Amino acid sequence: MKADTDVDVLIVGAGPTGLVAAIEALRHGLSVRVVDQNERRRPHSKALVLHSRSLEVLDDLGCVAAVLEAGREFRALNIIDRGGALGRIAFRELAWGDAPYPMWLTIPQSETERCLEERLEALGGRVERQLTLRTLREVEGGVDVELLRADGRLEVCRAAWLVGCDGAKSDVRRNVGVELEGDTSGEVFMLADVTMESPLVDAEGYNVLAREGVLLIVPMKTPGQVRLIAHLPGVRPDQAPAIDLPMLQRLVDTRTGLPTKLSSLGWTSVFSPKHFLAKSLRAGRVFLAGDAAHIHSPVGGQGLNTGIQDAYNLMWKLALVQRGLAPGALLDTYEAERHPVGERMIRGVRRATRGLTLRAGAAQWARNRLASLLLRFARVRNLMGAALGMLQLRYAPGLAASTSPLAGSPRPGERATQQAASPGLTHRLRGAHHTLLLFDGPREALAGTEVELVSGLARTLAAPVEVIHVRKDTVPGEAHLADPDGAIHRAFGADRPLAVWIRPDKVVAFRGDPRATGPLRAWLSNFLSPQEKHRE
Ligand SMILES: Cc1cc2nc3c(=O)[nH]c(=O)nc-3n(C[C@H](O)[C@H](O)[C@H](O)COP(=O)(O)OP(=O)(O)OC[C@H]3O[C@@H](n4cnc5c(N)ncnc54)[C@H](O)[C@@H]3O)c2cc1C
């Protein structure tokens, strides 16, 4: 922490994005305050699905076990209409590749937030509630904020950095004058958590493409409990229909034609999908993440998951820069990497929402037939699964190596695909450090001097780096990771000597020939600082 600030980073908002940001700040050695205007954690189920990539992230954060315990596997998504089945995506049958959590998890947002908050507390942090950000002003070396307490008093705090995780109506965004670009769909949806007796398969989801409007049935943690999300064609955004059990029962009867019985109505909401993206994710020392940066309809369950990944991308960079271990340019890569992700996601969600809200009979018929046709192809199902599971991460150009990488995957900018390859490696990748993997080729071994040269390069850096020499054979006395069946070599496409640099967010940053240190040296000098004694 710099002497003239009260804290390294102030996080505004303790929703899922803010909680992940706070955990990451602590894991990466920063002092942090996380404030929220609410008196207590919100009880609503809101975002129900955690995707595969988010589960990987939560594994690294140290709370995946708690989340898996609190949730339930969402086994399949069925597309149906009154005539019967149109298609089915059985999630376990998709080609998940190396993903260590090849699934969708259904878990109420309140439970995800509970698990994250407990993890934050285990790391020594806590959410300061009933503190509302009122104003912020960037000053030399920091940001001055005014926080309003519940008793009406104003508190002033100076943070070196501020991360706005304060949701769709973000006060942080408004204070720094970042504009939103996008539109409102004008359509109206309702959602309701209910208990439903029906002939439908428990733990599976249903997308009912009915003439009267689409109805999504999402399984929840407790068997028999479901989330209903229904398009209400013809209802205007300023008309809020009353939601009660008789209304819901009529809606489900009409749209599914199945014998069902609804009871125990829980949380309900009416919303009009909006699709907006902040023009910029950064204004000086202030960053935007989660719903503060992108707002969109819940179709596809992307919102909460994207927020988790924003925070995971940002915080290690912020920590290295604040601790003087990386040049400030590293922070520019947050926007370069995450803004396009937000753009792509909003484009996809907007398109999906349009498809689901078609009203003309002919258009609905064509949509349903097309869905039925396309979902017969495993390739289509796999593509959908990987996209929704957020496994197709491809950051570019940002921090991905600018030199031409050796062929093979994972490429720079993609997820490191090591997790399934070796439990020994998984264990060593967990944590806040960078990792440099050095592979021998299948037929040639890197000479000790070659390994030493590249390892020496890593040791000149101020940031923590673990160097792991992955060998096919076991050499007594040598510190290396044995890969006798070649699984790790295959997972990284190491069919010749290879250096793979993995960032703390488990994304490949560099891939190249370890015997030619020039490109690696050049890339490192752009993004990581040397130790003091190596500085010129
Ligand atoms: C009805 C509904 C259904 C949804 N369903 C899904 C779904 O199925 N799948 C999915 O992925 N997403 C869904 N979402 C979206 C998902 O809930 C959000 O994407 C997610 O909550 C974003 O998390 P966040 O932490 O960025 O923001 P939020 O969860 O909005 O958290 C922001 C926090 O900031 C605090 N705050 C705001 N202003 C201030 C201030 N000035 N000072 C201090 N604190 C402040 C708030 O109290 C809040 O706790 C749904 C949303 C809604 C409304």
XYZ file of C-alpha atoms and ligand atoms in Angstrom:
589
model
C 0.000 0.000 0.000
C 1.332 3.436 -0.905
C 1.804 5.702 2.130
C -0.695 8.351 1.064
C -3.676 6.073 0.446
C -5.963 4.366 2.961
C -6.232 1.168 0.958
C -4.859 -0.352 -2.266
C -8.217 -1.060 -3.800
C -11.781 -0.092 -3.003
C -14.419 -2.368 -4.440
C -17.884 -0.873 -4.710
C -20.605 -3.542 -4.709
C -20.600 -6.967 -3.077
C -22.509 -8.918 -5.695
C -20.745 -11.879 -7.292
C -18.369 -9.664 -9.284
C -17.316 -7.565 -6.292
C -16.858 -10.606 -4.066
C -14.606 -12.308 -6.640
C -12.659 -9.069 -7.073
C -12.164 -8.798 -3.300
C -11.026 -12.432 -2.973
C -8.616 -11.913 -5.840
C -7.252 -8.715 -4.333
C -6.433 -10.575 -1.118
C -4.972 -13.596 -2.901
C -2.692 -11.280 -4.824
C -1.482 -9.438 -1.756
C -3.436 -6.171 -1.855
C -5.217 -4.413 0.973
C -8.889 -4.133 0.059
C -12.177 -2.659 1.209
C -15.412 -3.929 -0.262
C -18.497 -1.845 0.456
C -22.155 -2.413 -0.344
C -25.171 -0.203 0.143
C -27.389 -3.113 1.210
C -27.871 -4.062 4.835
C -27.493 -7.761 4.112
C -26.895 -10.247 1.332
C -29.823 -10.390 -1.097
C -31.997 -13.497 -0.717
C -33.079 -13.722 -4.400
C -32.269 -16.673 -6.612
C -31.568 -14.416 -9.689
C -28.759 -15.960 -11.771
C -29.198 -19.720 -11.599
C -26.462 -21.228 -13.732
C -22.732 -21.420 -13.111
C -20.829 -22.397 -16.221
C -17.793 -24.616 -16.688
C -15.242 -21.799 -16.933
C -16.648 -20.131 -13.804
C -16.266 -23.392 -11.892
C -12.592 -23.523 -12.979
C -12.167 -19.998 -11.659
C -13.893 -20.813 -8.370
C -11.583 -23.822 -8.036
C -8.591 -21.489 -8.188
C -10.263 -19.126 -5.708
C -10.699 -22.027 -3.290
C -14.489 -22.250 -3.107
C -15.551 -24.683 -5.803
C -16.305 -27.459 -3.294
C -18.736 -25.229 -1.400
C -20.430 -24.160 -4.621
C -20.788 -27.729 -5.909
C -22.258 -28.708 -2.556
C -24.793 -25.867 -2.701
C -25.820 -26.541 -6.305
C -27.010 -29.387 -8.475
C -25.940 -30.577 -11.864
C -28.200 -29.347 -14.651
C -28.150 -32.413 -16.871
C -29.754 -31.446 -20.163
C -31.622 -28.766 -22.051
C -34.602 -29.969 -24.080
C -36.185 -27.905 -26.827
C -39.851 -28.789 -27.181
C -43.096 -27.496 -28.634
C -46.704 -28.643 -28.365
C -45.878 -31.360 -30.918
C -43.121 -32.882 -28.805
C -39.319 -32.876 -28.743
C -37.407 -30.686 -31.186
C -33.932 -31.242 -29.846
C -31.890 -32.043 -26.775
C -28.476 -31.072 -25.454
C -27.286 -33.558 -22.837
C -24.501 -31.596 -21.211
C -22.379 -34.547 -20.071
C -22.316 -35.885 -23.635
C -20.778 -32.751 -25.100
C -17.116 -32.699 -26.142
C -15.797 -30.793 -23.137
C -12.163 -31.455 -23.984
C -10.008 -30.872 -20.973
C -12.580 -29.002 -18.859
C -12.287 -30.167 -15.243
C -15.927 -29.244 -14.563
C -17.768 -30.487 -17.648
C -21.208 -29.362 -16.570
C -23.775 -26.685 -15.959
C -24.481 -26.155 -12.279
C -27.823 -24.855 -11.087
C -27.377 -22.788 -7.934
C -29.305 -19.737 -6.722
C -27.293 -16.518 -6.899
C -27.849 -16.007 -3.169
C -25.987 -19.281 -2.533
C -23.152 -18.384 -4.931
C -22.801 -15.101 -3.063
C -22.841 -16.904 0.292
C -20.021 -19.234 -0.786
C -17.974 -16.319 -2.101
C -18.510 -14.228 1.010
C -17.482 -17.127 3.244
C -14.323 -17.551 1.177
C -13.605 -13.832 1.474
C -13.973 -14.050 5.244
C -11.719 -17.125 5.401
C -9.044 -15.026 3.695
C -9.460 -12.307 6.316
C -11.702 -9.933 4.357
C -15.239 -8.775 4.982
C -18.028 -6.867 3.291
C -18.724 -3.472 4.861
C -22.475 -3.083 4.519
C -24.683 -0.020 4.504
C -21.922 2.038 2.937
C -22.999 3.755 -0.269
C -20.621 5.374 -2.705
C -21.732 8.969 -3.243
C -18.926 10.701 -5.114
C -15.501 9.885 -6.437
C -12.664 12.034 -7.691
C -9.337 10.968 -9.119
C -6.346 12.627 -7.477
C -2.596 12.178 -7.901
C -1.889 8.500 -7.160
C -5.396 7.591 -6.069
C -9.141 8.063 -5.972
C -10.961 10.000 -3.243
C -14.425 8.705 -2.487
C -17.248 9.788 -0.235
C -19.135 6.925 1.371
C -22.505 7.490 3.012
C -23.128 5.554 6.214
C -26.515 4.319 7.411
C -26.519 7.002 10.149
C -26.228 9.728 7.496
C -22.570 10.522 8.133
C -20.136 10.798 5.250
C -16.825 8.965 5.348
C -13.928 9.910 3.096
C -11.523 7.275 1.835
C -8.549 7.423 -0.527
C -7.858 4.268 -2.509
C -5.056 3.720 -4.996
C -7.580 2.037 -7.333
C -11.339 1.650 -7.460
C -13.293 -1.166 -9.072
C -16.966 -0.468 -9.769
C -18.852 -3.740 -9.327
C -22.047 -1.898 -8.453
C -24.385 -3.422 -10.988
C -26.489 -2.201 -13.888
C -27.288 1.223 -12.402
C -23.642 1.749 -11.447
C -23.000 4.979 -9.547
C -19.301 4.485 -10.256
C -19.963 4.470 -14.006
C -22.088 7.595 -13.708
C -19.480 9.366 -11.573
C -16.684 8.778 -14.084
C -18.973 9.665 -16.998
C -18.600 6.425 -18.958
C -21.512 6.071 -21.364
C -23.479 2.960 -22.223
C -24.212 1.885 -25.791
C -27.096 -0.394 -26.618
C -30.861 -0.734 -26.673
C -33.901 -2.046 -24.846
C -35.763 -4.916 -26.462
C -39.223 -3.538 -25.649
C -40.342 -7.107 -24.871
C -41.580 -8.164 -21.450
C -40.691 -11.356 -19.581
C -41.739 -12.641 -16.201
C -39.985 -15.093 -13.987
C -41.166 -17.137 -11.050
C -39.643 -19.783 -8.782
C -42.242 -22.506 -8.102
C -42.638 -26.143 -7.229
C -43.903 -28.104 -10.226
C -45.257 -31.632 -10.424
C -45.010 -32.748 -14.038
C -43.998 -35.586 -16.342
C -40.833 -33.640 -17.217
C -37.473 -35.076 -16.182
C -36.149 -33.598 -12.964
C -32.740 -31.817 -13.175
C -33.281 -31.105 -16.866
C -34.241 -27.792 -18.429
C -36.915 -27.175 -21.058
C -37.186 -24.469 -23.649
C -40.819 -24.581 -24.738
C -41.156 -22.847 -28.114
C -44.895 -22.319 -27.912
C -47.084 -20.290 -30.267
C -48.257 -18.165 -27.314
C -44.661 -17.274 -26.399
C -41.537 -18.994 -25.216
C -41.397 -20.613 -21.774
C -38.119 -21.644 -20.152
C -38.213 -24.159 -17.321
C -34.948 -24.247 -15.388
C -34.300 -26.864 -12.691
C -33.326 -25.562 -9.274
C -31.422 -27.163 -6.419
C -34.381 -28.839 -4.703
C -35.949 -31.604 -6.797
C -39.305 -30.413 -8.155
C -38.442 -26.752 -7.751
C -38.097 -24.842 -11.012
C -37.613 -21.325 -12.357
C -40.178 -20.370 -14.988
C -39.181 -17.626 -17.424
C -41.884 -16.637 -19.881
C -42.103 -14.130 -22.690
C -45.328 -12.132 -22.426
C -46.053 -11.026 -26.012
C -48.193 -7.911 -26.241
C -47.474 -6.755 -22.688
C -45.845 -3.322 -22.571
C -42.814 -2.625 -20.325
C -44.885 -0.133 -18.293
C -47.573 -2.740 -17.542
C -46.570 -5.057 -14.701
C -48.856 -8.093 -14.783
C -49.784 -9.608 -11.437
C -48.047 -12.961 -11.031
C -49.826 -15.542 -8.941
C -50.258 -19.306 -9.023
C -53.508 -19.379 -11.094
C -51.937 -17.098 -13.725
C -48.805 -19.252 -13.871
C -50.790 -22.483 -14.005
C -52.795 -21.171 -16.977
C -49.619 -20.080 -18.722
C -47.887 -23.435 -18.231
C -51.022 -25.390 -19.260
C -51.413 -23.376 -22.458
C -47.782 -23.428 -23.493
C -46.823 -27.009 -22.622
C -50.118 -28.886 -22.916
C -48.764 -31.188 -20.208
C -50.481 -32.212 -16.968
C -48.660 -30.121 -14.364
C -49.450 -28.853 -10.891
C -47.794 -25.724 -9.573
C -47.478 -24.800 -5.901
C -45.288 -22.871 -3.448
C -44.693 -19.701 -5.412
C -41.413 -18.058 -4.382
C -39.507 -15.141 -5.924
C -41.100 -13.451 -8.932
C -39.987 -10.643 -11.193
C -41.016 -8.887 -14.401
C -38.330 -7.469 -16.654
C -37.742 -6.033 -20.063
C -34.432 -7.266 -21.509
C -31.884 -4.529 -22.091
C -28.617 -4.889 -23.941
C -25.999 -2.290 -23.076
C -22.214 -2.194 -22.961
C -20.072 0.486 -21.324
C -18.047 2.346 -23.976
C -14.969 1.879 -21.853
C -14.082 -0.383 -18.922
C -11.582 2.058 -17.469
C -11.361 5.723 -16.582
C -7.928 6.405 -15.126
C -7.712 4.631 -11.780
C -11.296 3.426 -11.931
C -12.372 0.141 -13.546
C -15.812 -1.260 -14.322
C -16.644 -4.957 -14.049
C -19.739 -7.175 -14.149
C -23.166 -5.630 -14.709
C -21.632 -2.173 -14.228
C -19.917 -2.822 -17.574
C -22.488 -4.907 -19.450
C -26.240 -5.319 -19.074
C -28.230 -7.923 -20.949
C -31.149 -10.301 -20.781
C -30.735 -13.408 -18.608
C -31.145 -15.656 -21.680
C -28.206 -18.069 -21.720
C -27.285 -17.315 -18.108
C -24.206 -15.288 -19.000
C -24.371 -12.210 -16.732
C -23.059 -13.438 -13.425
C -20.528 -15.709 -15.121
C -19.116 -12.863 -17.198
C -18.766 -10.707 -14.092
C -16.766 -13.427 -12.319
C -14.405 -13.591 -15.265
C -14.031 -9.815 -15.539
C -12.819 -9.722 -11.950
C -10.539 -12.744 -12.428
C -8.960 -11.072 -15.458
C -8.466 -7.699 -13.798
C -7.300 -8.242 -10.264
C -3.968 -10.026 -10.775
C -2.961 -7.269 -13.169
C -4.011 -4.557 -10.740
C -2.052 -6.255 -7.955
C 1.152 -6.556 -9.974
C 0.988 -2.913 -11.034
C 0.121 -1.641 -7.545
C 2.947 -3.682 -6.018
C 5.398 -2.326 -8.583
C 5.916 -5.748 -10.166
C 4.587 -4.846 -13.616
C 4.431 -1.728 -15.763
C 1.161 0.211 -15.925
C 0.673 -0.948 -19.536
C -0.425 -4.316 -18.193
C -3.658 -2.677 -17.043
C -4.563 -1.616 -20.580
C -4.984 -5.284 -21.420
C -8.069 -5.530 -19.188
C -10.134 -3.433 -21.546
C -8.429 -4.900 -24.640
C -9.351 -8.399 -23.515
C -12.688 -8.036 -21.757
C -14.458 -5.384 -23.852
C -14.608 -7.668 -26.925
C -15.905 -10.480 -24.702
C -18.713 -8.184 -23.532
C -19.457 -7.170 -27.123
C -19.646 -10.752 -28.363
C -21.765 -11.816 -25.437
C -24.264 -8.988 -25.874
C -24.489 -9.657 -29.619
C -25.218 -13.339 -28.952
C -27.724 -12.696 -26.170
C -29.535 -10.031 -28.219
C -29.814 -12.436 -31.166
C -31.054 -15.259 -28.927
C -33.609 -12.953 -27.284
C -34.883 -11.863 -30.715
C -35.193 -15.495 -31.793
C -37.114 -16.376 -28.664
C -39.536 -13.453 -28.978
C -40.622 -14.002 -32.590
C -44.383 -13.497 -32.880
C -45.349 -14.249 -36.466
C -46.537 -17.838 -36.852
C -44.441 -18.473 -39.961
C -41.284 -17.136 -38.331
C -41.916 -19.265 -35.246
C -42.462 -22.327 -37.431
C -39.194 -21.708 -39.318
C -37.308 -21.137 -36.029
C -38.607 -24.351 -34.513
C -37.808 -26.418 -37.610
C -34.324 -24.892 -37.815
C -33.674 -25.662 -34.128
C -34.847 -29.216 -34.670
C -32.598 -29.651 -37.702
C -29.472 -28.058 -36.273
C -29.607 -29.797 -32.903
C -29.334 -33.169 -34.636
C -25.687 -32.375 -35.319
C -23.258 -33.149 -32.498
C -20.983 -30.398 -33.834
C -23.711 -27.782 -33.345
C -24.480 -29.073 -29.860
C -20.782 -28.995 -28.959
C -20.332 -25.489 -30.297
C -23.323 -24.271 -28.324
C -22.101 -26.048 -25.204
C -18.585 -24.607 -25.434
C -19.861 -21.091 -26.152
C -22.385 -21.099 -23.311
C -19.866 -22.774 -20.985
C -17.479 -19.880 -21.799
C -14.707 -22.279 -22.698
C -13.873 -20.598 -25.993
C -11.868 -17.871 -24.380
C -9.564 -16.284 -26.951
C -8.011 -13.044 -25.814
C -6.229 -11.084 -28.497
C -4.136 -9.105 -29.015
C -3.776 -7.719 -25.431
C -1.393 -9.784 -23.414
C -1.141 -12.684 -25.831
C 2.385 -13.038 -27.184
C 3.011 -10.711 -30.068
C 5.697 -12.917 -31.578
C 4.539 -15.681 -33.906
C 3.830 -18.606 -31.605
C 4.698 -22.199 -32.359
C 1.797 -24.054 -33.914
C -0.458 -26.048 -31.639
C -2.943 -25.341 -28.942
C -3.677 -23.937 -26.476
C -2.584 -20.780 -28.239
C -1.736 -17.519 -26.525
C -4.952 -15.961 -25.303
C -6.690 -19.309 -24.747
C -7.398 -21.192 -21.535
C -4.529 -23.362 -20.393
C -5.931 -26.817 -21.056
C -3.881 -28.653 -18.546
C -6.301 -29.399 -15.783
C -7.426 -32.816 -16.905
C -3.947 -33.854 -17.965
C -2.321 -34.404 -14.614
C -3.436 -33.919 -11.034
C 0.213 -33.083 -10.224
C 0.131 -30.159 -12.594
C -3.341 -28.976 -11.594
C -2.156 -28.688 -8.042
C 0.917 -26.636 -9.009
C -1.002 -24.244 -11.229
C -3.452 -23.278 -8.474
C -2.521 -20.030 -6.825
C -1.646 -16.462 -7.621
C 1.682 -17.040 -9.415
C 2.647 -17.203 -13.086
C 3.799 -20.572 -14.382
C 6.410 -21.315 -17.019
C 6.141 -24.838 -18.397
C 9.215 -26.125 -20.199
C 8.623 -29.228 -22.275
C 11.207 -31.536 -23.798
C 10.307 -32.731 -27.255
C 9.191 -36.352 -27.643
C 12.574 -37.354 -28.989
C 14.900 -34.690 -27.646
C 15.479 -33.386 -24.145
C 16.257 -29.803 -23.288
C 19.842 -29.523 -22.091
C 20.339 -28.493 -18.476
C 21.886 -25.226 -19.650
C 18.856 -24.460 -21.833
C 16.481 -25.033 -18.937
C 18.704 -22.926 -16.710
C 18.797 -20.065 -19.210
C 15.012 -19.764 -19.459
C 14.498 -20.372 -15.737
C 17.040 -17.646 -15.077
C 14.969 -15.289 -17.195
C 11.920 -16.012 -15.039
C 13.992 -15.436 -11.892
C 14.895 -11.910 -13.006
C 11.218 -10.927 -12.717
C 9.734 -9.285 -9.678
C 6.443 -11.188 -10.036
C 6.192 -14.694 -8.604
C 6.808 -17.324 -11.297
C 6.979 -21.086 -10.906
C 9.087 -22.848 -13.524
C 8.137 -26.461 -14.183
C 10.250 -28.658 -16.437
C 7.916 -31.319 -17.822
C 9.876 -34.437 -18.841
C 8.741 -37.747 -20.213
C 11.327 -39.641 -18.203
C 12.163 -39.474 -14.532
C 15.677 -38.323 -13.756
C 16.804 -38.987 -10.189
C 17.554 -35.881 -8.227
C 16.185 -33.443 -10.802
C 13.300 -31.170 -9.942
C 10.815 -31.733 -12.708
C 7.331 -33.002 -13.396
C 7.335 -36.489 -14.895
C 4.907 -37.089 -17.744
C 5.603 -40.742 -18.584
C 2.442 -41.317 -20.645
C 2.828 -37.965 -22.437
C -0.616 -36.693 -21.342
C 0.643 -33.236 -20.401
C 2.732 -32.986 -23.575
C -0.371 -33.847 -25.619
C -2.590 -31.419 -23.712
C -0.200 -28.594 -24.613
C 0.597 -29.781 -28.131
C 4.260 -30.146 -27.137
C 5.529 -32.205 -30.061
C 8.895 -30.415 -29.875
C 10.675 -28.437 -27.152
C 8.201 -25.853 -25.979
C 7.894 -23.007 -23.488
C 4.356 -22.118 -22.339
C 3.780 -19.131 -20.088
C 0.570 -19.315 -18.069
C -0.829 -16.213 -16.387
C -2.344 -16.275 -12.899
C -5.814 -16.416 -14.514
C -4.737 -19.667 -16.192
C -4.661 -18.213 -19.671
C -1.722 -18.959 -21.955
C 0.268 -15.781 -22.442
C 3.213 -17.035 -24.485
C 4.074 -20.090 -26.501
C 7.430 -20.480 -28.182
C 10.739 -22.267 -28.584
C 12.540 -22.289 -25.214
C 15.929 -22.403 -26.941
C 15.393 -19.015 -28.564
C 14.931 -16.774 -25.550
C 14.702 -13.517 -27.537
C 10.923 -13.547 -28.190
C 10.138 -14.570 -24.609
C 12.485 -11.908 -23.253
C 10.894 -9.247 -25.489
C 7.392 -10.241 -24.496
C 8.198 -10.296 -20.786
C 9.778 -6.865 -20.879
C 6.480 -5.405 -22.106
C 4.333 -6.795 -19.361
C 6.374 -7.733 -16.295
C 8.998 -5.723 -14.440
C 12.444 -6.987 -13.516
C 13.480 -7.288 -9.877
C 15.117 -4.206 -8.432
C 18.646 -5.593 -8.755
C 18.058 -6.328 -12.443
C 16.670 -2.900 -13.229
C 18.926 -0.638 -15.200
C -34.531 -11.000 -12.618
C -33.102 -11.362 -12.947
C -32.793 -12.635 -13.363
C -31.494 -12.956 -13.711
N -31.183 -14.223 -14.127
C -29.915 -14.511 -14.497
C -29.541 -15.808 -14.907
O -30.354 -16.719 -14.955
N -28.234 -16.021 -15.243
C -27.260 -15.028 -15.178
O -26.067 -15.276 -15.453
N -27.619 -13.801 -14.802
C -28.896 -13.524 -14.450
N -29.194 -12.307 -14.016
C -28.147 -11.317 -14.003
C -27.267 -11.476 -12.782
O -28.071 -11.464 -11.639
C -26.263 -10.358 -12.812
O -25.514 -10.453 -14.018
C -25.307 -10.413 -11.620
O -25.984 -10.177 -10.421
C -24.219 -9.365 -11.806
O -23.418 -9.336 -10.683
P -22.658 -8.011 -10.261
O -21.896 -8.375 -9.031
O -21.912 -7.472 -11.421
O -23.785 -6.946 -9.932
P -24.959 -7.036 -8.850
O -25.285 -8.424 -8.526
O -26.048 -6.152 -9.355
O -24.323 -6.414 -7.541
C -24.114 -5.022 -7.412
C -23.985 -4.674 -5.942
O -23.589 -3.312 -5.844
C -24.276 -2.707 -4.770
N -24.324 -1.258 -5.056
C -24.948 -0.627 -6.065
N -24.710 0.708 -6.008
C -23.920 0.920 -4.925
C -23.335 2.069 -4.355
N -23.502 3.300 -4.864
N -22.585 1.927 -3.243
C -22.395 0.703 -2.692
N -22.927 -0.432 -3.203
C -23.675 -0.331 -4.322
C -25.647 -3.366 -4.779
O -26.263 -3.286 -3.517
C -25.292 -4.804 -5.164
O -25.093 -5.627 -4.037
C -30.495 -11.971 -13.637
C -30.813 -10.700 -13.179
C -32.112 -10.398 -12.832
C -32.437 -9.011 -12.329
